[in-house]
Coordinates of N, CA and C and ligand atoms in Angstrom, one line a residue:
M1 N 34.8 -191.2 224.2 CA 36.4 -190.6 224.1 C 37.0 -191.9 224.7
G2 N 38.4 -191.7 224.8 CA 39.3 -193.0 224.9 C 39.9 -193.2 226.3
L3 N 40.4 -194.4 226.3 CA 41.2 -194.7 227.5 C 42.8 -194.9 227.4
T4 N 43.5 -193.8 228.3 CA 44.9 -193.9 227.8 C 45.6 -194.6 229.2
V5 N 46.4 -195.7 228.9 CA 46.9 -196.4 229.8 C 48.7 -195.8 229.8
A6 N 49.0 -195.0 231.0 CA 50.4 -194.5 230.8 C 51.5 -195.5 231.0
D7 N 51.8 -196.2 229.9 CA 52.9 -197.3 229.8 C 54.2 -197.0 229.8
H8 N 54.4 -195.5 230.3 CA 56.1 -195.3 230.4 C 56.8 -196.2 231.5
P9 N 57.9 -196.7 231.4 CA 58.5 -197.4 232.6 C 58.5 -196.9 233.9
L10 N 58.7 -195.5 234.1 CA 59.0 -194.8 235.2 C 57.2 -194.9 235.9
A11 N 56.2 -194.8 235.0 CA 55.1 -194.8 235.7 C 54.8 -196.1 236.2
Q12 N 55.0 -197.5 235.5 CA 54.9 -198.4 236.0 C 55.7 -199.0 237.0
H13 N 56.7 -198.6 237.1 CA 57.8 -198.8 238.3 C 57.3 -198.0 239.7
L14 N 56.5 -196.7 239.6 CA 55.8 -196.2 240.5 C 54.8 -196.7 241.1
L15 N 53.9 -197.2 240.0 CA 53.0 -198.0 240.0 C 53.0 -199.3 241.0
T16 N 54.0 -200.1 240.8 CA 54.3 -201.3 241.3 C 54.7 -201.3 242.8
Q17 N 55.2 -199.9 243.0 CA 55.7 -199.3 244.5 C 54.3 -199.3 245.5
L18 N 53.5 -198.4 244.7 CA 52.1 -198.4 245.3 C 51.3 -199.6 245.3
R19 N 51.3 -200.4 244.6 CA 50.6 -201.7 244.8 C 51.2 -202.6 245.8
D20 N 52.5 -202.3 246.3 CA 53.1 -203.3 247.4 C 52.6 -203.0 248.7
V21 N 52.1 -203.9 249.3 CA 51.5 -203.7 250.5 C 52.5 -203.4 251.6
Q22 N 53.7 -203.5 251.2 CA 54.8 -203.3 252.3 C 55.2 -201.6 252.3
T23 N 54.7 -201.0 251.2 CA 55.0 -199.5 251.2 C 54.0 -198.7 252.3
P24 N 54.7 -198.0 252.9 CA 54.1 -197.3 254.3 C 53.9 -196.2 253.7
P25 N 52.9 -195.4 254.6 CA 52.0 -194.0 254.1 C 53.0 -193.0 253.9
P26 N 54.2 -192.8 254.4 CA 54.8 -191.6 254.0 C 55.5 -191.7 252.5
L27 N 55.8 -192.9 252.2 CA 56.5 -193.3 250.9 C 55.2 -193.4 249.8
F28 N 54.1 -193.9 250.4 CA 52.8 -194.1 249.6 C 52.8 -192.6 248.9
R29 N 52.6 -191.5 249.8 CA 52.4 -190.3 249.6 C 53.4 -189.6 248.5
T30 N 54.6 -190.0 248.7 CA 55.5 -189.3 247.9 C 55.3 -190.0 246.4
I31 N 55.2 -191.4 246.2 CA 55.1 -192.3 245.1 C 53.9 -191.6 244.3
A32 N 52.9 -191.5 245.0 CA 51.6 -191.2 244.5 C 51.5 -189.6 243.9
K33 N 52.5 -188.9 244.5 CA 52.6 -187.9 243.8 C 53.5 -187.7 242.5
R34 N 54.4 -188.4 242.8 CA 55.3 -188.6 241.5 C 54.4 -189.2 240.3
L35 N 53.7 -190.3 240.5 CA 53.0 -191.1 239.6 C 52.0 -190.0 238.9
T36 N 51.4 -189.2 239.8 CA 50.4 -188.4 239.2 C 51.2 -187.2 238.3
I37 N 52.3 -186.9 238.5 CA 53.1 -185.9 237.5 C 52.9 -186.8 236.3
A38 N 53.5 -188.1 236.2 CA 53.7 -188.7 234.8 C 52.1 -188.8 234.3
L39 N 51.2 -188.9 235.1 CA 50.0 -189.2 234.2 C 49.2 -188.0 234.0
V40 N 49.4 -186.7 234.6 CA 48.9 -185.3 234.1 C 49.8 -185.0 232.9
L41 N 51.1 -185.1 233.0 CA 51.5 -185.1 231.7 C 51.2 -185.7 230.2
E42 N 50.7 -186.8 230.8 CA 49.9 -187.7 229.5 C 48.6 -186.8 229.2
A43 N 47.7 -186.6 230.5 CA 46.5 -185.9 230.1 C 46.5 -184.3 229.6
V44 N 47.7 -183.6 229.8 CA 47.5 -182.3 229.1 C 48.0 -182.2 227.9
R45 N 48.2 -183.3 227.3 CA 49.4 -183.3 226.1 C 48.2 -182.5 224.9
G46 N 46.9 -182.9 225.2 CA 46.2 -182.2 224.0 C 45.2 -181.0 224.4
L47 N 45.5 -180.2 225.7 CA 45.2 -179.0 225.9 C 45.6 -177.9 225.0
P48 N 44.9 -177.0 225.0 CA 45.0 -176.0 223.9 C 46.5 -175.1 224.7
S49 N 47.3 -174.6 223.6 CA 48.5 -173.8 223.9 C 48.4 -172.9 223.2
V50 N 49.1 -171.5 223.8 CA 49.0 -170.3 223.1 C 50.6 -170.1 222.7
R51 N 50.6 -169.6 221.6 CA 52.0 -169.3 220.9 C 52.5 -167.8 221.4
V52 N 53.5 -168.0 222.0 CA 54.2 -166.6 222.6 C 55.7 -166.4 221.7
E53 N 56.0 -165.1 222.2 CA 57.4 -165.2 222.0 C 58.1 -164.4 223.0
V54 N 59.5 -165.0 223.2 CA 60.0 -164.4 224.5 C 61.7 -164.0 223.9
E55 N 62.0 -163.0 224.8 CA 63.4 -162.7 224.5 C 64.6 -163.5 225.3
T56 N 65.4 -164.3 224.7 CA 66.2 -165.1 225.4 C 67.5 -164.1 225.4
P57 N 68.5 -164.3 226.1 CA 69.6 -163.3 226.3 C 70.3 -162.9 224.8
L58 N 69.8 -163.8 223.8 CA 70.4 -163.5 222.3 C 69.7 -163.0 221.3
E59 N 68.3 -163.5 221.4 CA 67.4 -162.7 220.5 C 65.9 -163.4 220.8
R60 N 65.1 -163.1 220.0 CA 63.7 -163.3 220.4 C 63.6 -165.1 219.7
A61 N 62.6 -165.8 220.6 CA 62.4 -167.2 220.2 C 60.9 -167.4 220.6
P62 N 60.4 -168.2 219.2 CA 58.9 -168.7 219.4 C 58.9 -169.6 220.9
G63 N 57.6 -169.7 221.3 CA 57.2 -170.5 222.7 C 56.0 -170.9 222.7
R64 N 55.6 -171.5 223.5 CA 54.2 -171.8 223.7 C 53.8 -172.1 225.5
T65 N 52.9 -171.7 225.6 CA 52.4 -171.6 227.0 C 50.9 -172.2 227.2
I66 N 50.8 -173.1 228.1 CA 49.7 -174.1 228.2 C 48.6 -172.9 228.7
S67 N 47.4 -172.6 227.8 CA 46.7 -171.6 228.1 C 46.0 -171.7 229.8
P68 N 45.9 -170.8 230.3 CA 45.6 -170.5 231.8 C 44.5 -170.9 232.3
D69 N 43.4 -171.7 231.6 CA 42.2 -171.9 232.0 C 42.0 -173.2 232.8
L70 N 43.1 -173.8 233.2 CA 43.2 -175.0 233.9 C 42.6 -174.9 235.0
V71 N 41.5 -176.0 235.7 CA 41.1 -176.2 236.8 C 41.3 -177.6 237.2
A72 N 41.4 -177.9 238.8 CA 42.0 -179.2 239.2 C 41.0 -179.3 240.1
V73 N 40.1 -180.5 239.9 CA 39.2 -181.1 241.0 C 39.3 -182.2 241.7
A74 N 39.6 -182.3 242.7 CA 40.1 -183.3 243.6 C 38.8 -184.0 244.5
I75 N 38.6 -185.0 244.2 CA 37.5 -186.1 244.7 C 38.3 -186.3 246.2
L76 N 37.5 -186.0 247.3 CA 37.8 -186.1 248.5 C 37.4 -187.7 248.8
R77 N 38.4 -188.3 249.7 CA 39.5 -187.6 250.3 C 40.7 -188.2 249.4
A78 N 40.8 -189.2 248.6 CA 41.9 -189.8 248.1 C 42.6 -189.0 247.1
G79 N 41.7 -188.2 246.5 CA 42.3 -187.4 245.3 C 43.1 -186.3 245.5
L80 N 43.2 -185.9 247.2 CA 44.3 -185.2 247.6 C 45.6 -185.7 247.4
G81 N 45.6 -186.9 247.5 CA 47.1 -187.5 247.2 C 47.4 -187.3 245.7
M82 N 46.6 -186.7 245.1 CA 47.1 -186.2 243.7 C 47.2 -184.7 243.4
L83 N 46.7 -184.3 244.3 CA 46.5 -182.8 243.9 C 47.9 -181.9 243.8
E84 N 48.8 -182.1 244.9 CA 49.9 -181.4 244.9 C 50.5 -181.3 243.7
A85 N 50.8 -182.5 243.1 CA 51.3 -182.6 241.8 C 50.8 -181.7 241.0
V86 N 49.7 -181.7 240.8 CA 49.0 -180.6 239.9 C 49.4 -179.2 240.3
T87 N 49.3 -178.9 241.3 CA 49.5 -177.4 242.1 C 50.9 -176.9 241.6
E88 N 51.8 -178.1 241.7 CA 53.3 -177.8 241.5 C 53.4 -177.6 240.0
L89 N 53.0 -178.5 239.0 CA 53.3 -178.4 237.8 C 52.2 -177.1 237.2
F90 N 51.3 -176.9 237.7 CA 50.6 -175.5 237.1 C 50.3 -174.5 238.4
P91 N 51.2 -173.7 238.9 CA 50.9 -173.0 239.8 C 49.7 -172.0 239.7
E92 N 49.1 -171.9 238.6 CA 48.0 -170.7 238.3 C 47.0 -171.5 238.3
V93 N 46.8 -173.1 238.7 CA 45.5 -173.9 238.2 C 44.5 -173.3 239.6
S94 N 43.1 -173.0 239.0 CA 42.1 -173.0 240.0 C 41.8 -174.4 240.7
V95 N 41.5 -174.5 241.9 CA 41.4 -175.8 242.5 C 39.9 -175.7 243.1
G96 N 39.3 -177.2 243.0 CA 38.1 -177.3 243.8 C 37.9 -178.7 244.2
Y97 N 36.9 -178.9 245.2 CA 36.8 -180.2 245.9 C 35.5 -180.7 245.7
I98 N 35.2 -182.3 245.6 CA 34.2 -182.9 245.8 C 34.4 -184.0 246.6
G99 N 33.4 -183.7 247.6 CA 33.7 -184.7 248.8 C 32.6 -186.0 248.7
L100 N 32.9 -187.1 248.2 CA 32.3 -188.2 248.0 C 32.6 -189.4 249.0
E101 N 31.6 -190.2 249.4 CA 32.3 -191.2 250.3 C 31.2 -192.2 249.8
R102 N 31.8 -193.7 249.5 CA 31.2 -194.7 248.8 C 30.6 -195.6 250.0
D103 N 29.2 -196.0 250.0 CA 28.9 -197.0 251.0 C 29.2 -198.3 251.0
D104 N 29.8 -198.8 252.0 CA 30.5 -200.2 252.0 C 29.5 -201.1 251.3
V105 N 28.1 -201.0 251.4 CA 27.1 -202.3 251.1 C 26.6 -202.0 249.6
T106 N 26.1 -200.8 249.7 CA 25.6 -200.3 248.5 C 26.4 -199.9 247.2
L107 N 27.9 -199.8 247.7 CA 28.9 -198.9 246.7 C 28.2 -197.7 246.0
Q108 N 27.3 -197.0 246.4 CA 26.6 -195.8 245.9 C 27.5 -194.6 246.9
P109 N 28.0 -193.8 246.1 CA 28.7 -192.6 246.6 C 27.8 -191.6 247.1
T110 N 27.9 -191.1 248.4 CA 27.1 -189.9 248.8 C 27.6 -188.6 249.1
S111 N 27.4 -187.7 248.7 CA 28.0 -186.4 248.5 C 28.2 -185.8 250.0
Y112 N 29.4 -185.4 250.4 CA 29.3 -184.7 251.4 C 29.7 -183.2 251.7
Y113 N 30.4 -182.9 250.5 CA 31.1 -181.2 250.2 C 31.1 -181.0 248.8
E114 N 31.1 -179.9 248.4 CA 31.5 -179.6 247.0 C 31.9 -177.8 247.1
K115 N 33.1 -177.8 246.5 CA 33.3 -176.2 246.1 C 34.2 -176.2 245.3
L116 N 33.4 -175.7 243.9 CA 34.1 -175.6 242.9 C 34.3 -174.4 242.5
P117 N 35.7 -173.9 241.9 CA 35.7 -172.2 241.3 C 34.8 -172.3 240.1
P118 N 34.9 -171.0 239.4 CA 33.9 -171.0 238.2 C 34.8 -172.2 237.1
V119 N 33.9 -172.8 236.5 CA 34.7 -173.8 235.6 C 34.0 -173.8 234.1
E120 N 33.1 -172.5 233.9 CA 32.4 -172.3 232.5 C 33.6 -172.1 231.6
G121 N 33.4 -173.0 230.7 CA 34.5 -172.6 229.4 C 35.8 -173.1 229.5
R122 N 36.2 -173.9 230.8 CA 37.5 -174.3 231.3 C 37.7 -175.6 231.1
H123 N 38.9 -176.1 231.2 CA 39.5 -177.6 231.2 C 39.7 -177.9 232.8
V124 N 38.7 -178.9 232.8 CA 39.1 -179.4 234.0 C 39.7 -181.0 234.2
L125 N 40.8 -180.9 234.9 CA 41.4 -182.2 235.6 C 40.7 -182.6 236.7
L126 N 40.0 -183.8 236.6 CA 39.4 -184.5 237.8 C 40.3 -185.4 238.0
L127 N 40.3 -185.4 239.5 CA 41.3 -186.5 240.2 C 40.8 -187.1 241.2
D128 N 41.0 -188.4 240.8 CA 40.6 -189.6 241.9 C 41.4 -190.7 241.5
P129 N 42.1 -191.3 242.6 CA 43.1 -192.5 242.1 C 42.4 -193.6 241.5
M130 N 41.3 -193.8 242.2 CA 40.5 -195.2 241.9 C 39.4 -195.5 241.1
L131 N 39.3 -196.1 240.0 CA 38.1 -195.8 239.0 C 37.5 -197.4 239.5
A132 N 36.6 -197.4 240.4 CA 36.2 -198.9 240.6 C 34.9 -199.2 240.0
T133 N 33.9 -198.8 240.8 CA 32.6 -199.1 240.1 C 32.5 -198.2 239.1
G134 N 33.0 -196.9 239.1 CA 32.7 -195.5 238.3 C 31.7 -194.7 238.9
G135 N 31.0 -195.2 240.2 CA 29.9 -194.2 240.5 C 30.4 -193.0 241.0
S136 N 31.6 -192.9 241.8 CA 32.1 -191.3 242.2 C 32.5 -190.6 241.0
A137 N 33.3 -191.6 240.1 CA 33.8 -190.4 239.1 C 32.6 -189.9 238.4
A138 N 31.6 -190.8 238.2 CA 30.5 -190.6 237.3 C 29.7 -189.5 237.8
R139 N 29.5 -189.4 239.2 CA 28.7 -188.5 239.9 C 29.4 -187.2 239.9
A140 N 30.8 -187.1 240.2 CA 31.7 -186.1 240.0 C 31.5 -185.2 238.7
C141 N 31.8 -186.1 237.8 CA 31.6 -185.7 236.3 C 30.0 -184.8 236.0
S142 N 29.0 -185.6 236.6 CA 28.0 -184.9 236.5 C 27.7 -183.4 237.2
S143 N 28.2 -183.6 238.3 CA 28.2 -182.4 238.8 C 29.0 -181.1 238.3
I144 N 30.3 -181.7 237.7 CA 31.1 -180.5 237.2 C 30.4 -180.2 235.8
K145 N 29.5 -180.9 235.2 CA 29.4 -180.7 234.0 C 28.1 -179.5 233.9
T146 N 27.3 -179.7 234.9 CA 26.2 -178.8 235.2 C 26.8 -177.2 235.0
K147 N 28.0 -177.0 235.3 CA 28.9 -175.6 235.4 C 29.4 -175.1 233.9
G148 N 29.2 -176.2 232.9 CA 29.4 -175.7 231.8 C 31.0 -175.8 231.3
P149 N 31.9 -176.8 231.9 CA 33.1 -176.8 231.4 C 33.3 -176.9 230.0
A150 N 34.5 -176.5 229.6 CA 35.0 -176.9 227.9 C 35.1 -178.3 227.7
Q151 N 35.9 -178.9 228.9 CA 36.1 -180.3 228.8 C 36.7 -181.0 230.3
V152 N 36.1 -182.2 230.4 CA 36.5 -182.9 231.7 C 37.7 -183.6 231.6
L153 N 38.6 -183.7 232.0 CA 39.6 -185.1 231.8 C 39.7 -185.7 233.0
F154 N 39.5 -187.0 233.1 CA 39.6 -187.8 234.4 C 40.6 -188.6 234.6
V155 N 41.6 -188.1 235.6 CA 42.8 -189.1 235.8 C 42.9 -189.8 237.0
C156 N 43.1 -190.9 236.9 CA 43.4 -191.7 237.9 C 44.3 -192.7 238.2
V157 N 44.8 -193.5 238.8 CA 45.8 -194.3 239.3 C 45.7 -195.6 238.7
V158 N 44.3 -196.4 239.0 CA 44.1 -197.6 238.6 C 42.9 -197.5 238.2
A159 N 42.4 -198.3 237.1 CA 40.9 -198.4 236.8 C 40.5 -199.9 236.6
A160 N 39.5 -200.1 237.0 CA 38.7 -201.4 236.9 C 38.0 -201.3 235.6
P161 N 37.6 -202.3 234.8 CA 36.9 -202.5 233.5 C 35.5 -202.0 233.7
Q162 N 34.9 -202.2 234.8 CA 33.8 -201.7 235.2 C 33.4 -200.2 235.6
G163 N 34.5 -199.6 235.9 CA 34.3 -198.3 236.1 C 34.7 -197.5 234.9
V164 N 35.5 -198.3 233.8 CA 35.5 -197.7 232.5 C 34.3 -197.5 232.0
A165 N 33.7 -198.8 231.8 CA 32.4 -199.0 231.3 C 31.4 -198.1 231.4
R166 N 31.6 -197.6 232.7 CA 30.5 -196.8 233.4 C 30.4 -195.4 233.0
M167 N 31.9 -195.0 233.0 CA 32.0 -193.7 232.3 C 32.0 -193.6 231.2
Q168 N 32.3 -194.9 230.4 CA 32.2 -194.5 228.8 C 30.5 -194.3 228.5
R169 N 29.6 -195.2 229.4 CA 28.3 -195.0 229.2 C 28.0 -193.7 229.7
D170 N 28.2 -193.2 230.7 CA 27.8 -192.0 231.0 C 28.3 -190.6 230.8
H171 N 29.6 -190.8 230.5 CA 30.4 -189.5 230.1 C 31.1 -189.8 229.0
P172 N 30.7 -190.3 227.8 CA 31.7 -190.8 226.7 C 32.3 -189.8 226.4
E173 N 32.1 -188.5 226.5 CA 33.1 -187.5 226.2 C 34.4 -187.2 227.0
V174 N 34.4 -187.8 228.0 CA 35.4 -187.5 229.0 C 36.6 -188.8 228.9
P175 N 37.9 -188.2 228.4 CA 38.9 -189.1 228.5 C 39.3 -189.5 229.8
I176 N 40.0 -190.7 229.6 CA 40.3 -191.3 231.2 C 42.1 -191.6 231.1
F177 N 42.5 -190.9 232.1 CA 44.2 -191.5 231.9 C 44.4 -192.1 233.2
T178 N 44.9 -193.4 233.0 CA 45.4 -194.2 234.2 C 46.6 -194.8 234.2
A179 N 47.2 -195.2 235.2 CA 48.3 -196.1 235.0 C 48.4 -197.6 234.8
A180 N 46.9 -198.1 235.1 CA 46.6 -199.4 234.8 C 45.1 -199.7 234.6
L181 N 45.0 -200.7 233.6 CA 43.5 -201.0 233.6 C 43.6 -202.8 234.2
D182 N 43.1 -202.8 235.5 CA 43.1 -203.8 236.2 C 42.0 -204.8 235.8
R183 N 42.0 -206.0 236.4 CA 41.1 -207.1 236.1 C 39.6 -207.0 236.5
D184 N 39.4 -206.7 237.6 CA 37.9 -207.3 238.0 C 37.8 -206.1 239.4
L185 N 36.7 -206.6 239.8 CA 36.2 -206.1 241.0 C 36.0 -207.1 242.2
T186 N 36.5 -207.2 243.3 CA 35.8 -208.0 244.4 C 34.3 -207.5 244.5
E187 N 33.7 -208.5 245.3 CA 32.2 -208.1 245.8 C 32.0 -207.1 246.6
N188 N 33.2 -206.6 247.2 CA 32.9 -205.4 248.1 C 33.4 -204.2 247.3
G189 N 33.6 -204.2 246.0 CA 34.0 -203.1 245.1 C 35.6 -202.8 245.1
Y190 N 36.2 -203.6 245.7 CA 37.8 -203.4 245.4 C 38.3 -203.8 244.3
I191 N 39.1 -203.0 243.7 CA 40.1 -203.2 242.4 C 40.9 -204.7 242.7
L192 N 40.9 -205.4 241.5 CA 41.7 -206.7 241.7 C 42.9 -206.7 240.5
P193 N 44.2 -206.6 240.5 CA 44.9 -206.8 242.1 C 44.6 -205.4 242.6
G194 N 44.6 -204.3 242.2 CA 44.5 -203.2 242.7 C 45.7 -202.7 243.5
L195 N 45.4 -201.9 244.8 CA 46.5 -201.6 245.7 C 45.6 -201.6 246.9
G196 N 44.6 -202.0 247.0 CA 44.0 -201.5 248.6 C 42.9 -200.2 248.5
D197 N 42.9 -199.8 249.5 CA 42.1 -198.7 249.8 C 43.0 -197.3 249.7
F198 N 43.2 -196.7 248.7 CA 44.1 -195.6 248.6 C 44.0 -194.8 249.6
G199 N 42.9 -194.4 250.0 CA 42.7 -193.2 250.9 C 43.4 -193.5 252.5
D200 N 42.9 -195.0 252.6 CA 43.5 -195.4 253.8 C 45.1 -195.5 253.8
R201 N 45.6 -196.0 252.6 CA 47.1 -196.1 252.4 C 47.8 -194.8 252.3
L202 N 47.0 -194.0 251.9 CA 47.8 -192.5 251.8 C 47.7 -191.8 253.1
Y203 N 46.5 -192.3 254.1 CA 46.4 -191.2 255.2 C 46.7 -192.4 256.6
G204 N 47.2 -193.5 256.4 CA 47.5 -194.2 257.4 C 46.4 -194.8 258.5
T205 N 45.1 -195.0 257.7 CA 44.0 -195.4 258.2 C 43.5 -196.6 258.4
E206 N 44.6 -197.5 257.7 CA 44.0 -199.0 257.7 C 43.7 -199.5 258.9
P207 N 42.7 -200.1 259.3 CA 42.3 -200.9 260.6 C 43.7 -201.4 261.3
H208 N 44.1 -202.1 260.7 CA 45.4 -203.0 261.2 C 46.6 -201.7 261.9
L209 N 46.9 -200.9 261.2 CA 47.8 -199.8 261.7 C 47.7 -199.4 263.1
G210 N 46.5 -199.2 263.5 CA 46.5 -198.8 264.9 C 46.5 -200.1 266.1
A211 N 46.3 -201.0 265.4 CA 46.2 -202.2 266.4 C 47.5 -202.7 267.1
P212 N 47.3 -203.1 268.3 CA 48.8 -203.4 269.0 C 49.4 -204.6 268.5
P213 N 50.8 -204.6 268.2 CA 51.5 -205.9 267.7 C 50.8 -207.0 268.3
N214 N 50.8 -208.4 267.5 CA 50.4 -209.7 267.9 C 51.6 -210.0 269.1
R215 N 51.5 -210.6 270.3 CA 52.4 -211.1 270.9 C 52.4 -212.6 271.1
Ligands
PRP301 C1 37.2 -194.3 247.1 C2 38.3 -193.8 245.8 C3 36.9 -193.4 244.7 C4 36.1 -194.4 245.0 C5 35.9 -195.2 244.0 O1 36.9 -193.5 247.7 O2 39.0 -192.8 246.1 O3 36.4 -191.9 245.3 O4 36.2 -195.2 246.4 O5 35.0 -196.3 243.8 P1 33.9 -196.2 242.9 O6 34.6 -196.2 241.6 O7 33.3 -197.5 243.2 O8 33.0 -195.3 243.2 P2 36.1 -193.5 249.4 O9 34.4 -193.6 248.9 O10 36.6 -195.1 249.7 O11 36.5 -192.5 250.0 P3 37.9 -191.9 250.8 O12 38.6 -191.5 249.4 O13 37.2 -190.9 251.5 O14 38.6 -193.2 251.3
URA302 N1 38.4 -197.4 246.3 C1 39.6 -197.9 246.7 O1 40.6 -197.1 247.4 N2 40.3 -199.0 246.4 C2 39.7 -199.8 245.4 O2 40.1 -200.8 245.6 C3 38.2 -199.6 245.0 C4 37.9 -198.2 245.8

């Protein structure tokens, strides 16, 4: 399955603000939400829709509704920064959470929480802003796929080539939607040029933020 890079100028404008180290957490959260809207619009383009008719004030009109089988799964914690965009776009969406934390040295994800709604036969939007080595996304996909979804779609903000390759190897049927395919990873598994640690920037937990100013 394919990789879609959202090249809309607005998506790229928002991504540039997220990359900027000067963007503080409150603004980072707002922009992350706006960018997720742009990415999710792209991701749901191919989802099944249902033909309906509605009564306008003048006459009946044909229309379409997106089928109500949508599930959003946020990978904790950084995926939370993308979730509100989805619940606002699709108020009826069912929401699940998968808690994964990547080990600083081995870069392997450890699972610490999982709560999923029924996903059998449903379309799942899997949300995690950073696809680095791909270990976390691949692990989350494996977990969701044991429950028999109709399809999993992975939505992220920045992808590294290594993460895309891992997903295409382990879950070739899962399409990836991102705002950028970046160049590489550091030895510590950070995306280059990337935007740093998304969870830390989202929640203001970057180590230097709590430090007293230099005098
Ligand atoms: C980050 C990010 C992804 C993962 C990506 O989470 O949100 O889940 O790393 O890396 P990978 O593709 O190499 O697995 P992290 O483990 O730092 O946890 P956090 O969201 O709680 O900060
Ligand atoms: N997780 C992040 O938050 N940022 C990266 O660059 C890689 C993993």
